[in-house]
Amino acid sequence: MTERTEHGGLSPEERDALGDPREERDVLLDFPGAAELLAAGEVPPPRPGAVAAAQAAVAFEAQRETGPAVPRRRRRLLVAAAAVAAIAVGAVAYPVLDLGGKPAATASASAGRFLDDMAAVAADAPASDAEYWKVRVETDNQDDGKRTFTTYYARNGAEGKVKKWPVGEEWLTWPQLDKLPTDEKALAALFPKDAERRSEQILIMLEDSPASPRLRAALFRILADTPGIELIGEVKDSKGRPGVAVETVRKAWYSTGPGKDVTTWTKDRYVVDPDTGLLLENTHKTRGQDTPADRYTWLEVGPADRAG
């Protein structure tokens, strides 16, 4: 009677060549989170951006595919299984999955994927026809200390304060924002070609402007294609609210007298609520200085039925 095996009637040499499927299974499940994956059953959807970060990790590893220690097919399966498991158990942070001792993906690539995800989140937000826009922000800097401001902007500009936001060489009012194109290519053409100036203007818009959901989505998509933005990961702002941080580094100048210009580098960190696409906080710090960062924390940004 022929002995039945998991490989059928193959010879011992053929079985060795194929490998034991139980051994491959054990290899595939040899990563942090495997036990949780097996026991997870139904799990809630991953946070926005988690899938993109894991996909970036898998793509990076698939391109690398070096090292004789693990056969190519098994290596691909291991990477994919680790990525899926990280998503399934909610273990994904940005940029995540350090495989083989190297970052899974460049920070800028992960930032782009996260910002694209935020574009989708922004597009799903409800539109508003409210006549007022409320902004409540807490600031903390070396000059003024900690202060909280609440401002109402009127759509028609007749009441309240008239606020303008930069778009290229123009400063636009609320009604003018409503007339901007929401196609990202047409919209991007209105902003500066310089990446630093473009990202700065778009982030100012995303901080507190009454941009429509479709306009905010387009702004995020433009930002995703703008170089110089790095993804930091999951953080909490100064109020303990969870978010995802991105950073930009910019060159700045100041003068101490005629012909005495000093070049500095500033680092701006923006904390985004991944569930709403709203900016929670911005910190602005000059690198190499011991003084605390200037902080702007948006406590409330949104439509209001009346001023006050």
Short mmCIF file of C-alpha atoms in Angstrom, two decimals:
data_model
loop_
_atom_site.label_atom_id
_atom_site.label_comp_id
_atom_site.label_asym_id
_atom_site.label_seq_id
_atom_site.Cartn_x
_atom_site.Cartn_y
_atom_site.Cartn_z
CA MET A 1 0.00 0.00 0.00
CA THR A 2 1.44 3.32 -1.05
CA GLU A 3 1.90 5.80 1.79
CA ARG A 4 -0.04 9.05 1.17
CA THR A 5 1.76 12.28 1.98
CA GLU A 6 1.04 16.01 1.62
CA HIS A 7 3.08 15.89 -1.59
CA GLY A 8 1.37 12.79 -2.99
CA GLY A 9 3.64 9.99 -4.21
CA LEU A 10 6.80 12.04 -4.69
CA SER A 11 10.23 10.67 -3.95
CA PRO A 12 12.14 11.88 -0.87
CA GLU A 13 14.45 13.90 -3.14
CA GLU A 14 11.47 15.59 -4.83
CA ARG A 15 9.88 16.33 -1.47
CA ASP A 16 13.11 17.93 -0.24
CA ALA A 17 13.25 20.08 -3.36
CA LEU A 18 9.70 21.35 -2.85
CA GLY A 19 10.04 21.89 0.84
CA ASP A 20 7.65 20.99 3.64
CA PRO A 21 4.48 23.13 3.44
CA ARG A 22 4.24 23.03 7.22
CA GLU A 23 7.74 24.49 7.44
CA GLU A 24 6.75 27.25 4.96
CA ARG A 25 3.64 27.97 7.00
CA ASP A 26 5.75 28.35 10.15
CA VAL A 27 8.09 30.72 8.32
CA LEU A 28 5.19 32.80 7.00
CA LEU A 29 3.76 33.15 10.49
CA ASP A 30 7.08 34.07 12.07
CA PHE A 31 6.53 37.82 12.48
CA PRO A 32 5.16 40.17 15.17
CA GLY A 33 1.37 40.12 15.19
CA ALA A 34 0.93 36.64 13.70
CA ALA A 35 -0.79 35.26 16.79
CA GLU A 36 -3.11 38.27 16.90
CA LEU A 37 -3.89 37.81 13.22
CA LEU A 38 -4.90 34.19 13.72
CA ALA A 39 -7.12 35.13 16.63
CA ALA A 40 -8.43 38.38 15.24
CA GLY A 41 -11.51 37.16 13.39
CA GLU A 42 -13.39 40.22 12.23
CA VAL A 43 -11.48 43.43 12.85
CA PRO A 44 -12.40 47.08 12.27
CA PRO A 45 -11.11 48.77 9.10
CA PRO A 46 -7.55 50.12 9.29
CA ARG A 47 -7.03 53.81 9.93
CA PRO A 48 -6.80 55.96 6.78
CA GLY A 49 -3.34 55.66 5.30
CA ALA A 50 -2.48 52.33 6.93
CA VAL A 51 -3.04 50.35 3.75
CA ALA A 52 -0.99 52.81 1.72
CA ALA A 53 1.92 52.59 4.15
CA ALA A 54 1.88 48.79 4.10
CA GLN A 55 1.64 48.72 0.30
CA ALA A 56 4.67 51.01 0.13
CA ALA A 57 6.54 48.55 2.33
CA VAL A 58 5.63 45.60 0.14
CA ALA A 59 6.56 47.46 -3.06
CA PHE A 60 9.93 48.44 -1.61
CA GLU A 61 10.73 44.89 -0.56
CA ALA A 62 9.57 43.41 -3.86
CA GLN A 63 11.97 45.69 -5.73
CA ARG A 64 14.84 44.82 -3.41
CA GLU A 65 14.57 41.01 -3.49
CA THR A 66 18.20 40.38 -2.54
CA GLY A 67 19.90 37.97 -0.20
CA PRO A 68 20.21 34.20 -0.66
CA ALA A 69 19.01 33.31 2.84
CA VAL A 70 15.34 33.10 1.87
CA PRO A 71 14.05 31.77 -1.48
CA ARG A 72 12.50 34.49 -3.64
CA ARG A 73 8.95 33.09 -3.61
CA ARG A 74 8.97 32.56 0.14
CA ARG A 75 10.44 36.03 0.71
CA ARG A 76 7.62 37.65 -1.27
CA LEU A 77 5.01 35.70 0.66
CA LEU A 78 6.62 36.60 3.96
CA VAL A 79 6.63 40.32 3.14
CA ALA A 80 3.01 40.26 1.99
CA ALA A 81 1.89 38.28 5.04
CA ALA A 82 3.67 40.67 7.39
CA ALA A 83 2.03 43.67 5.73
CA VAL A 84 -1.44 42.13 5.85
CA ALA A 85 -0.99 41.11 9.47
CA ALA A 86 0.17 44.57 10.49
CA ILE A 87 -2.96 46.06 8.94
CA ALA A 88 -5.27 43.41 10.38
CA VAL A 89 -4.15 43.90 13.98
CA GLY A 90 -3.96 47.69 13.74
CA ALA A 91 -0.19 47.69 14.18
CA VAL A 92 0.58 49.95 11.24
CA ALA A 93 2.20 53.25 12.02
CA TYR A 94 3.78 55.58 9.50
CA PRO A 95 6.16 54.84 7.82
CA VAL A 96 6.12 51.19 9.28
CA LEU A 97 7.47 47.75 8.54
CA ASP A 98 11.24 47.88 8.77
CA LEU A 99 12.12 44.78 6.74
CA GLY A 100 15.70 43.67 6.52
CA GLY A 101 17.10 46.58 8.51
CA LYS A 102 16.15 49.27 5.99
CA PRO A 103 13.19 51.66 5.88
CA ALA A 104 10.26 50.06 4.10
CA ALA A 105 9.74 53.09 1.92
CA THR A 106 11.13 56.57 1.64
CA ALA A 107 9.41 59.06 3.90
CA SER A 108 8.34 61.20 0.95
CA ALA A 109 6.67 58.23 -0.73
CA SER A 110 4.80 57.36 2.44
CA ALA A 111 3.86 61.02 2.90
CA GLY A 112 2.43 61.13 -0.61
CA ARG A 113 0.30 58.05 0.01
CA PHE A 114 -0.95 59.43 3.31
CA LEU A 115 -1.82 62.81 1.78
CA ASP A 116 -3.65 61.06 -1.06
CA ASP A 117 -5.66 59.21 1.58
CA MET A 118 -6.45 62.51 3.26
CA ALA A 119 -7.71 63.82 -0.08
CA ALA A 120 -10.26 60.99 -0.14
CA VAL A 121 -11.25 61.72 3.46
CA ALA A 122 -11.64 65.44 2.72
CA ALA A 123 -13.76 64.76 -0.36
CA ASP A 124 -16.22 62.74 1.75
CA ALA A 125 -16.81 65.58 4.24
CA PRO A 126 -20.24 67.26 4.11
CA ALA A 127 -20.48 70.54 2.22
CA SER A 128 -21.78 73.63 4.04
CA ASP A 129 -23.65 76.74 2.94
CA ALA A 130 -23.25 78.47 6.31
CA GLU A 131 -22.82 82.24 6.28
CA TYR A 132 -20.03 82.24 8.87
CA TRP A 133 -16.79 80.40 9.43
CA LYS A 134 -15.50 79.95 12.98
CA VAL A 135 -11.82 79.60 13.83
CA ARG A 136 -10.67 79.06 17.41
CA VAL A 137 -6.91 78.71 17.72
CA GLU A 138 -4.45 78.60 20.59
CA THR A 139 -1.04 80.13 19.95
CA ASP A 140 2.10 79.82 22.04
CA ASN A 141 5.27 81.71 21.11
CA GLN A 142 8.16 83.54 22.68
CA ASP A 143 6.77 87.01 21.99
CA ASP A 144 3.17 86.74 23.20
CA GLY A 145 3.09 83.62 25.34
CA LYS A 146 0.01 81.41 25.26
CA ARG A 147 -3.20 82.97 23.94
CA THR A 148 -6.49 81.75 22.48
CA PHE A 149 -8.35 83.57 19.71
CA THR A 150 -11.85 83.02 18.38
CA THR A 151 -12.72 84.66 15.07
CA TYR A 152 -15.78 84.55 12.83
CA TYR A 153 -15.49 85.28 9.13
CA ALA A 154 -18.55 86.24 7.07
CA ARG A 155 -19.08 84.69 3.67
CA ASN A 156 -20.23 88.01 2.17
CA GLY A 157 -17.67 90.09 4.06
CA ALA A 158 -20.29 92.53 5.33
CA GLU A 159 -20.04 91.42 8.94
CA GLY A 160 -17.17 90.08 10.95
CA LYS A 161 -13.63 90.17 9.69
CA VAL A 162 -12.65 89.73 6.07
CA LYS A 163 -9.98 87.05 5.78
CA LYS A 164 -7.87 86.30 2.73
CA TRP A 165 -5.77 83.28 1.82
CA PRO A 166 -2.74 83.19 -0.51
CA VAL A 167 -2.99 81.51 -3.91
CA GLY A 168 0.04 82.29 -6.04
CA GLU A 169 0.44 86.07 -6.17
CA GLU A 170 -3.16 86.71 -5.11
CA TRP A 171 -4.93 86.84 -1.76
CA LEU A 172 -8.44 85.48 -2.09
CA THR A 173 -11.60 85.98 -0.03
CA TRP A 174 -14.09 83.27 0.86
CA PRO A 175 -16.31 83.85 -2.21
CA GLN A 176 -13.22 83.79 -4.41
CA LEU A 177 -12.16 80.45 -2.93
CA ASP A 178 -15.51 79.03 -4.03
CA LYS A 179 -14.62 79.91 -7.63
CA LEU A 180 -11.28 78.06 -7.67
CA PRO A 181 -11.02 74.96 -9.87
CA THR A 182 -11.18 71.63 -8.06
CA ASP A 183 -9.24 69.75 -10.72
CA GLU A 184 -5.78 69.40 -9.16
CA LYS A 185 -3.88 70.15 -12.38
CA ALA A 186 -5.81 73.36 -13.03
CA LEU A 187 -5.58 74.33 -9.37
CA ALA A 188 -1.85 73.56 -9.12
CA ALA A 189 -1.17 75.95 -12.01
CA LEU A 190 -2.39 78.84 -9.81
CA PHE A 191 0.14 78.16 -7.04
CA PRO A 192 3.87 78.96 -7.12
CA LYS A 193 6.11 76.56 -9.03
CA ASP A 194 8.62 76.69 -6.18
CA ALA A 195 7.90 73.65 -4.01
CA GLU A 196 8.49 75.42 -0.69
CA ARG A 197 6.21 78.35 -1.48
CA ARG A 198 3.58 76.05 -2.96
CA SER A 199 3.44 73.77 0.09
CA GLU A 200 3.43 76.77 2.43
CA GLN A 201 0.43 78.37 0.70
CA ILE A 202 -1.50 75.11 0.49
CA LEU A 203 -0.91 74.34 4.17
CA ILE A 204 -2.13 77.83 5.10
CA MET A 205 -5.30 77.06 3.13
CA LEU A 206 -5.72 73.71 4.86
CA GLU A 207 -5.22 75.22 8.31
CA ASP A 208 -8.31 77.38 8.58
CA SER A 209 -9.84 78.27 5.21
CA PRO A 210 -13.53 77.55 4.40
CA ALA A 211 -12.50 75.57 1.33
CA SER A 212 -15.17 73.18 0.07
CA PRO A 213 -14.63 69.42 0.46
CA ARG A 214 -13.71 69.08 -3.22
CA LEU A 215 -11.26 71.99 -2.99
CA ARG A 216 -9.63 70.55 0.14
CA ALA A 217 -9.31 67.20 -1.61
CA ALA A 218 -7.55 68.87 -4.56
CA LEU A 219 -5.22 70.73 -2.19
CA PHE A 220 -4.21 67.47 -0.50
CA ARG A 221 -3.57 65.84 -3.88
CA ILE A 222 -1.33 68.73 -4.95
CA LEU A 223 0.50 68.49 -1.64
CA ALA A 224 1.00 64.76 -2.18
CA ASP A 225 2.90 65.55 -5.40
CA THR A 226 5.00 68.32 -3.82
CA PRO A 227 8.54 67.31 -2.82
CA GLY A 228 10.05 68.15 0.55
CA ILE A 229 7.33 66.74 2.80
CA GLU A 230 8.19 63.84 5.10
CA LEU A 231 5.88 61.55 7.01
CA ILE A 232 6.69 61.35 10.73
CA GLY A 233 3.98 59.00 11.94
CA GLU A 234 1.31 58.72 14.57
CA VAL A 235 1.60 61.38 17.29
CA LYS A 236 -0.53 63.34 19.74
CA ASP A 237 -0.84 67.10 19.65
CA SER A 238 -0.40 69.37 22.68
CA LYS A 239 -4.01 68.67 23.68
CA GLY A 240 -3.56 64.91 23.60
CA ARG A 241 -5.53 64.45 20.39
CA PRO A 242 -4.22 61.61 18.16
CA GLY A 243 -3.08 62.45 14.67
CA VAL A 244 -0.49 61.80 11.98
CA ALA A 245 2.40 64.24 11.56
CA VAL A 246 4.16 65.43 8.41
CA GLU A 247 7.15 67.77 8.36
CA THR A 248 8.74 70.26 6.02
CA VAL A 249 12.17 71.89 6.29
CA ARG A 250 12.57 75.35 4.77
CA LYS A 251 15.39 77.81 4.31
CA ALA A 252 14.87 81.20 5.97
CA TRP A 253 16.82 84.42 6.29
CA TYR A 254 17.04 87.30 8.73
CA SER A 255 19.27 90.36 8.88
CA THR A 256 21.31 91.70 11.76
CA GLY A 257 22.32 94.78 9.78
CA PRO A 258 23.35 95.95 6.32
CA GLY A 259 25.09 93.12 4.52
CA LYS A 260 24.66 90.80 7.53
CA ASP A 261 22.08 88.33 6.35
CA VAL A 262 21.89 85.09 8.32
CA THR A 263 20.59 81.88 6.75
CA THR A 264 18.65 79.50 8.97
CA TRP A 265 16.61 76.35 8.51
CA THR A 266 13.16 75.99 9.98
CA LYS A 267 11.19 72.82 10.60
CA ASP A 268 7.41 72.88 10.46
CA ARG A 269 5.41 69.94 11.77
CA TYR A 270 1.73 69.58 10.91
CA VAL A 271 -0.51 67.17 12.80
CA VAL A 272 -3.48 65.94 10.77
CA ASP A 273 -6.57 64.18 12.09
CA PRO A 274 -6.65 61.08 9.83
CA ASP A 275 -10.39 60.60 10.41
CA THR A 276 -11.41 64.08 9.20
CA GLY A 277 -8.43 65.47 7.24
CA LEU A 278 -8.45 68.57 9.46
CA LEU A 279 -5.20 70.08 10.68
CA LEU A 280 -4.91 69.90 14.45
CA GLU A 281 -1.63 71.66 15.10
CA ASN A 282 1.44 73.28 13.58
CA THR A 283 4.77 73.77 15.32
CA HIS A 284 7.43 76.01 13.82
CA LYS A 285 11.02 75.75 15.05
CA THR A 286 14.37 77.10 13.91
CA ARG A 287 16.88 74.28 13.80
CA GLY A 288 19.88 74.68 16.06
CA GLN A 289 18.12 77.03 18.49
CA ASP A 290 17.21 75.99 22.02
CA THR A 291 14.07 78.13 22.17
CA PRO A 292 10.78 76.21 22.14
CA ALA A 293 8.88 75.91 18.89
CA ASP A 294 6.10 78.34 18.07
CA ARG A 295 2.81 76.46 18.26
CA TYR A 296 -0.58 76.95 16.62
CA THR A 297 -3.30 74.57 17.78
CA TRP A 298 -6.64 74.65 15.97
CA LEU A 299 -9.29 73.92 18.55
CA GLU A 300 -12.27 74.49 16.25
CA VAL A 301 -12.47 75.21 12.52
CA GLY A 302 -15.77 74.98 10.71
CA PRO A 303 -19.10 76.52 9.71
CA ALA A 304 -21.24 78.58 12.09
CA ASP A 305 -24.81 79.83 11.85
CA ARG A 306 -23.98 83.19 13.40
CA ALA A 307 -21.03 85.24 14.61
CA GLY A 308 -20.61 84.82 18.35
#
